Amino acid sequence: MTLDDEPTLHGMLDVGDGQNIYWEQWGPSDGVPAVYLHGGPGGTLNASQFRRHFDLSKVRAVGFE
């Protein structure tokens, strides 16, 4: 598997009132943390390719959509 295949972790975060936010993590779990919030509308985290802004050998990038 390469860093471009799929996130190391992903899921839905319950934020209350029946609402959920999709999230995904790229890079090592012990890497320097970085958070990316995709504000939309349109596109997805995959389309934004946010992970390409980080050195995923050192950074744990978590994106929210």
GROMACS .gro file of C-alpha atoms in nm:
model
   65
    1MET     CA    1   0.000   0.000   0.000
    2THR     CA    2   0.126   0.349  -0.081
    3LEU     CA    3   0.032   0.674   0.087
    4ASP     CA    4  -0.199   0.751  -0.205
    5ASP     CA    5  -0.415   0.438  -0.181
    6GLU     CA    6  -0.650   0.508   0.107
    7PRO     CA    7  -0.652   0.675   0.447
    8THR     CA    8  -0.498   0.492   0.743
    9LEU     CA    9  -0.821   0.555   0.937
   10HIS     CA   10  -1.158   0.707   0.852
   11GLY     CA   11  -1.511   0.724   0.983
   12MET     CA   12  -1.806   0.934   1.084
   13LEU     CA   13  -1.790   1.164   1.388
   14ASP     CA   14  -2.118   1.214   1.574
   15VAL     CA   15  -2.147   1.587   1.643
   16GLY     CA   16  -2.491   1.576   1.804
   17ASP     CA   17  -2.850   1.641   1.699
   18GLY     CA   18  -2.833   1.352   1.453
   19GLN     CA   19  -2.551   1.513   1.255
   20ASN     CA   20  -2.226   1.341   1.150
   21ILE     CA   21  -1.904   1.465   0.992
   22TYR     CA   22  -1.684   1.243   0.778
   23TRP     CA   23  -1.313   1.234   0.875
   24GLU     CA   24  -1.002   1.062   0.749
   25GLN     CA   25  -0.641   1.031   0.865
   26TRP     CA   26  -0.330   1.003   0.649
   27GLY     CA   27   0.027   0.942   0.764
   28PRO     CA   28   0.166   0.782   1.078
   29SER     CA   29  -0.041   0.792   1.397
   30ASP     CA   30   0.263   0.923   1.587
   31GLY     CA   31   0.337   1.197   1.330
   32VAL     CA   32   0.315   1.571   1.385
   33PRO     CA   33  -0.060   1.643   1.394
   34ALA     CA   34  -0.223   1.864   1.131
   35VAL     CA   35  -0.595   1.931   1.083
   36TYR     CA   36  -0.765   2.022   0.755
   37LEU     CA   37  -1.127   2.135   0.736
   38HIS     CA   38  -1.293   2.115   0.393
   39GLY     CA   39  -1.554   2.389   0.395
   40GLY     CA   40  -1.733   2.303   0.071
   41PRO     CA   41  -1.967   2.325  -0.102
   42GLY     CA   42  -1.891   2.078  -0.374
   43GLY     CA   43  -1.608   1.835  -0.405
   44THR     CA   44  -1.481   1.607  -0.134
   45LEU     CA   45  -1.168   1.557   0.071
   46ASN     CA   46  -1.052   1.323  -0.203
   47ALA     CA   47  -1.109   1.587  -0.472
   48SER     CA   48  -0.927   1.850  -0.266
   49GLN     CA   49  -0.629   1.615  -0.226
   50PHE     CA   50  -0.549   1.797   0.100
   51ARG     CA   51  -0.301   1.529   0.198
   52ARG     CA   52  -0.063   1.638  -0.079
   53HIS     CA   53   0.010   1.955   0.122
   54PHE     CA   54   0.183   1.748   0.392
   55ASP     CA   55   0.491   1.524   0.416
   56LEU     CA   56   0.302   1.210   0.512
   57SER     CA   57   0.619   1.034   0.623
   58LYS     CA   58   0.628   1.280   0.918
   59VAL     CA   59   0.280   1.432   0.949
   60ARG     CA   60  -0.045   1.283   1.074
   61ALA     CA   61  -0.299   1.476   0.864
   62VAL     CA   62  -0.662   1.452   0.968
   63GLY     CA   63  -0.924   1.594   0.733
   64PHE     CA   64  -1.285   1.676   0.817
   65GLU     CA   65  -1.560   1.722   0.561
   0.00000   0.00000   0.00000
